mmCIF file of C-alpha atoms and ligand atoms in Angstrom:
data_model
loop_
_atom_site.group_PDB
_atom_site.id
_atom_site.type_symbol
_atom_site.label_atom_id
_atom_site.label_comp_id
_atom_site.label_asym_id
_atom_site.label_seq_id
_atom_site.Cartn_x
_atom_site.Cartn_y
_atom_site.Cartn_z
ATOM 1 C CA MET A 696 -19.674 -84.674 3.968
ATOM 2 C CA THR A 697 -22.321 -84.209 1.365
ATOM 3 C CA ALA A 698 -25.874 -85.311 1.789
ATOM 4 C CA ARG A 699 -26.543 -87.362 -1.271
ATOM 5 C CA ASN A 700 -29.986 -87.099 -2.618
ATOM 6 C CA ASP A 701 -30.942 -90.609 -3.491
ATOM 7 C CA GLU A 702 -34.589 -90.074 -4.222
ATOM 8 C CA ARG A 703 -37.347 -92.471 -3.464
ATOM 9 C CA ARG A 704 -35.238 -95.430 -2.621
ATOM 10 C CA PRO A 705 -36.980 -97.857 -0.334
ATOM 11 C CA LEU A 706 -36.164 -97.680 3.343
ATOM 12 C CA ASN A 707 -33.054 -99.585 4.243
ATOM 13 C CA ALA A 708 -32.881 -102.108 7.038
ATOM 14 C CA LYS A 709 -31.670 -99.598 9.638
ATOM 15 C CA GLU A 710 -34.349 -97.080 8.751
ATOM 16 C CA LYS A 711 -36.969 -99.784 9.088
ATOM 17 C CA LEU A 712 -35.576 -100.794 12.457
ATOM 18 C CA VAL A 713 -35.632 -97.235 13.732
ATOM 19 C CA LEU A 714 -39.179 -96.741 12.490
ATOM 20 C CA SER A 715 -40.466 -99.929 14.027
ATOM 21 C CA ALA A 716 -38.753 -99.110 17.324
ATOM 22 C CA LEU A 717 -40.505 -95.740 17.365
ATOM 23 C CA LEU A 718 -43.838 -97.283 16.477
ATOM 24 C CA LYS A 719 -43.428 -99.842 19.220
ATOM 25 C CA LEU A 720 -42.630 -97.154 21.792
ATOM 26 C CA GLY A 721 -45.682 -95.152 20.825
ATOM 27 C CA ARG A 722 -44.320 -92.066 22.537
ATOM 28 C CA PRO A 723 -41.624 -89.526 21.781
ATOM 29 C CA ALA A 724 -38.139 -90.914 22.043
ATOM 30 C CA SER A 725 -34.767 -89.275 21.905
ATOM 31 C CA ALA A 726 -32.105 -90.588 19.583
ATOM 32 C CA TYR A 727 -30.426 -92.058 22.638
ATOM 33 C CA ASP A 728 -33.575 -93.874 23.720
ATOM 34 C CA LEU A 729 -33.589 -95.380 20.263
ATOM 35 C CA ILE A 730 -29.954 -96.347 20.345
ATOM 36 C CA ASP A 731 -30.612 -98.034 23.660
ATOM 37 C CA ASP A 732 -33.551 -99.843 22.181
ATOM 38 C CA LEU A 733 -31.726 -100.913 19.047
ATOM 39 C CA LYS A 734 -28.508 -102.084 20.632
ATOM 40 C CA SER A 735 -29.728 -105.650 20.536
ATOM 41 C CA GLU A 736 -30.355 -105.263 16.804
ATOM 42 C CA GLY A 737 -26.785 -104.179 16.248
ATOM 43 C CA VAL A 738 -27.532 -100.490 15.694
ATOM 44 C CA LYS A 739 -25.148 -98.706 18.009
ATOM 45 C CA ALA A 740 -23.713 -95.717 16.240
ATOM 46 C CA PRO A 741 -25.499 -92.410 16.842
ATOM 47 C CA PRO A 742 -24.787 -91.130 13.301
ATOM 48 C CA THR A 743 -26.543 -94.174 11.880
ATOM 49 C CA VAL A 744 -29.599 -93.487 13.970
ATOM 50 C CA TYR A 745 -29.577 -89.767 13.142
ATOM 51 C CA ARG A 746 -29.225 -90.515 9.467
ATOM 52 C CA ALA A 747 -32.108 -92.960 9.607
ATOM 53 C CA LEU A 748 -34.234 -90.444 11.488
ATOM 54 C CA GLY A 749 -33.445 -87.744 8.953
ATOM 55 C CA ARG A 750 -34.602 -89.971 6.152
ATOM 56 C CA LEU A 751 -37.763 -90.975 8.003
ATOM 57 C CA ILE A 752 -38.552 -87.328 8.677
ATOM 58 C CA ASP A 753 -38.069 -86.508 4.999
ATOM 59 C CA GLU A 754 -40.475 -89.283 4.143
ATOM 60 C CA GLY A 755 -43.028 -87.951 6.605
ATOM 61 C CA LEU A 756 -42.943 -91.144 8.634
ATOM 62 C CA VAL A 757 -41.446 -89.531 11.690
ATOM 63 C CA HIS A 758 -41.851 -86.091 13.198
ATOM 64 C CA ARG A 759 -39.418 -84.258 15.351
ATOM 65 C CA LEU A 760 -40.670 -82.553 18.469
ATOM 66 C CA GLU A 761 -38.316 -79.630 18.622
ATOM 67 C CA SER A 762 -38.787 -78.593 22.201
ATOM 68 C CA LEU A 763 -38.330 -82.105 23.549
ATOM 69 C CA ASN A 764 -35.614 -82.955 21.069
ATOM 70 C CA ALA A 765 -37.499 -86.168 20.528
ATOM 71 C CA PHE A 766 -38.888 -88.118 17.639
ATOM 72 C CA VAL A 767 -42.265 -89.673 17.186
ATOM 73 C CA ALA A 768 -43.588 -92.043 14.552
ATOM 74 C CA CYS A 769 -46.350 -90.660 12.397
ATOM 75 C CA THR A 770 -49.338 -92.852 11.889
ATOM 76 C CA HIS A 771 -51.301 -90.716 9.455
ATOM 77 C CA THR A 772 -50.975 -89.422 6.011
ATOM 78 C CA HIS A 773 -50.802 -85.682 5.795
ATOM 79 C CA SER A 774 -52.536 -83.393 3.425
ATOM 80 C CA GLN A 775 -52.053 -79.668 3.703
ATOM 81 C CA GLY A 776 -52.692 -78.948 7.332
ATOM 82 C CA ALA A 777 -50.319 -77.762 9.974
ATOM 83 C CA VAL A 778 -49.206 -80.607 12.197
ATOM 84 C CA ALA A 779 -49.771 -80.218 15.903
ATOM 85 C CA PHE A 780 -48.830 -82.388 18.831
ATOM 86 C CA ALA A 781 -50.486 -82.436 22.201
ATOM 87 C CA VAL A 782 -47.939 -83.737 24.664
ATOM 88 C CA CYS A 783 -49.009 -84.888 28.111
ATOM 89 C CA ASP A 784 -46.672 -83.636 30.833
ATOM 90 C CA ASP A 785 -47.648 -86.503 33.090
ATOM 91 C CA CYS A 786 -47.564 -89.665 31.015
ATOM 92 C CA GLY A 787 -45.665 -88.399 28.001
ATOM 93 C CA SER A 788 -48.286 -89.541 25.519
ATOM 94 C CA VAL A 789 -48.517 -87.608 22.292
ATOM 95 C CA ALA A 790 -51.620 -87.025 20.257
ATOM 96 C CA GLU A 791 -50.991 -85.816 16.760
ATOM 97 C CA PHE A 792 -53.487 -83.876 14.754
ATOM 98 C CA GLU A 793 -53.579 -81.852 11.642
ATOM 99 C CA SER A 794 -55.546 -78.707 11.095
ATOM 100 C CA GLU A 795 -56.205 -76.999 7.829
ATOM 101 C CA GLN A 796 -57.747 -74.072 9.672
ATOM 102 C CA LEU A 797 -54.571 -73.580 11.605
ATOM 103 C CA SER A 798 -52.392 -73.797 8.569
ATOM 104 C CA GLY A 799 -54.718 -71.328 6.871
ATOM 105 C CA MET A 800 -54.336 -68.861 9.713
ATOM 106 C CA LEU A 801 -50.607 -69.272 9.933
ATOM 107 C CA GLY A 802 -50.265 -69.111 6.184
ATOM 108 C CA ASP A 803 -52.203 -65.840 6.125
ATOM 109 C CA TRP A 804 -49.953 -64.380 8.747
ATOM 110 C CA ALA A 805 -46.837 -65.549 6.921
ATOM 111 C CA TYR A 806 -48.121 -64.088 3.675
ATOM 112 C CA LYS A 807 -48.841 -60.715 5.253
ATOM 113 C CA ALA A 808 -45.546 -60.661 7.090
ATOM 114 C CA GLY A 809 -43.648 -61.660 3.977
ATOM 115 C CA PHE A 810 -42.343 -64.658 5.844
ATOM 116 C CA SER A 811 -41.631 -67.635 3.679
ATOM 117 C CA LEU A 812 -42.906 -70.543 5.657
ATOM 118 C CA ARG A 813 -41.085 -73.822 5.326
ATOM 119 C CA ARG A 814 -43.000 -75.975 7.725
ATOM 120 C CA THR A 815 -45.176 -75.716 10.768
ATOM 121 C CA THR A 816 -45.024 -77.869 13.836
ATOM 122 C CA LEU A 817 -47.059 -76.892 16.827
ATOM 123 C CA GLU A 818 -46.545 -78.349 20.224
ATOM 124 C CA LEU A 819 -49.206 -78.195 22.892
ATOM 125 C CA TYR A 820 -48.351 -79.075 26.456
ATOM 126 C CA GLY A 821 -50.686 -80.082 29.207
ATOM 127 C CA ARG A 822 -52.477 -83.143 30.442
ATOM 128 C CA CYS A 823 -54.114 -85.802 28.372
ATOM 129 C CA SER A 824 -57.686 -86.818 29.070
ATOM 130 C CA SER A 825 -56.813 -89.936 31.028
ATOM 131 C CA CYS A 826 -54.314 -88.104 33.249
ATOM 132 C CA SER A 827 -56.778 -85.268 33.856
ATOM 133 C CA ARG A 828 -59.311 -87.762 35.121
ATOM 134 C CA VAL A 829 -57.039 -88.936 37.918
ATOM 135 C CA SER A 830 -57.187 -86.184 40.476
ATOM 136 C CA THR A 831 -54.205 -85.821 42.738
HETATM 137 ZN ZN1 ZN B 1603 -47.768 -86.998 11.125
HETATM 138 ZN ZN1 ZN B 1604 -51.289 -88.329 30.208
#
């Protein structure tokens, strides 16, 4: 199977469905969570969902959280900064932020190490502010 490079075509109906499902969830979701969610819309085949996710990632509309093997809708536009996610262990909320300082630091390291950097995704784990407030 070859991945055809149809550039800049508008999102198709399935891609839009996947994106809106992710936006509605507002938290990281696995492909299977999405399939579950989209069953009623007639999207049942995992390859369809993976293909849609791949496209959305390419477009910068969705990010993949590698360690969770989950996907999250992106609500910002990105400039040059490294993208970081703070994931709450308790409620599963994800705060996304971008840092040019971080990407500067990492870029410096990569340059010195002769490492050709493709992309940077940082994942921070801990407790979000509202979960920290509730003491157990
Ligand atoms: Zn983003
Ligand atoms: Zn939390």
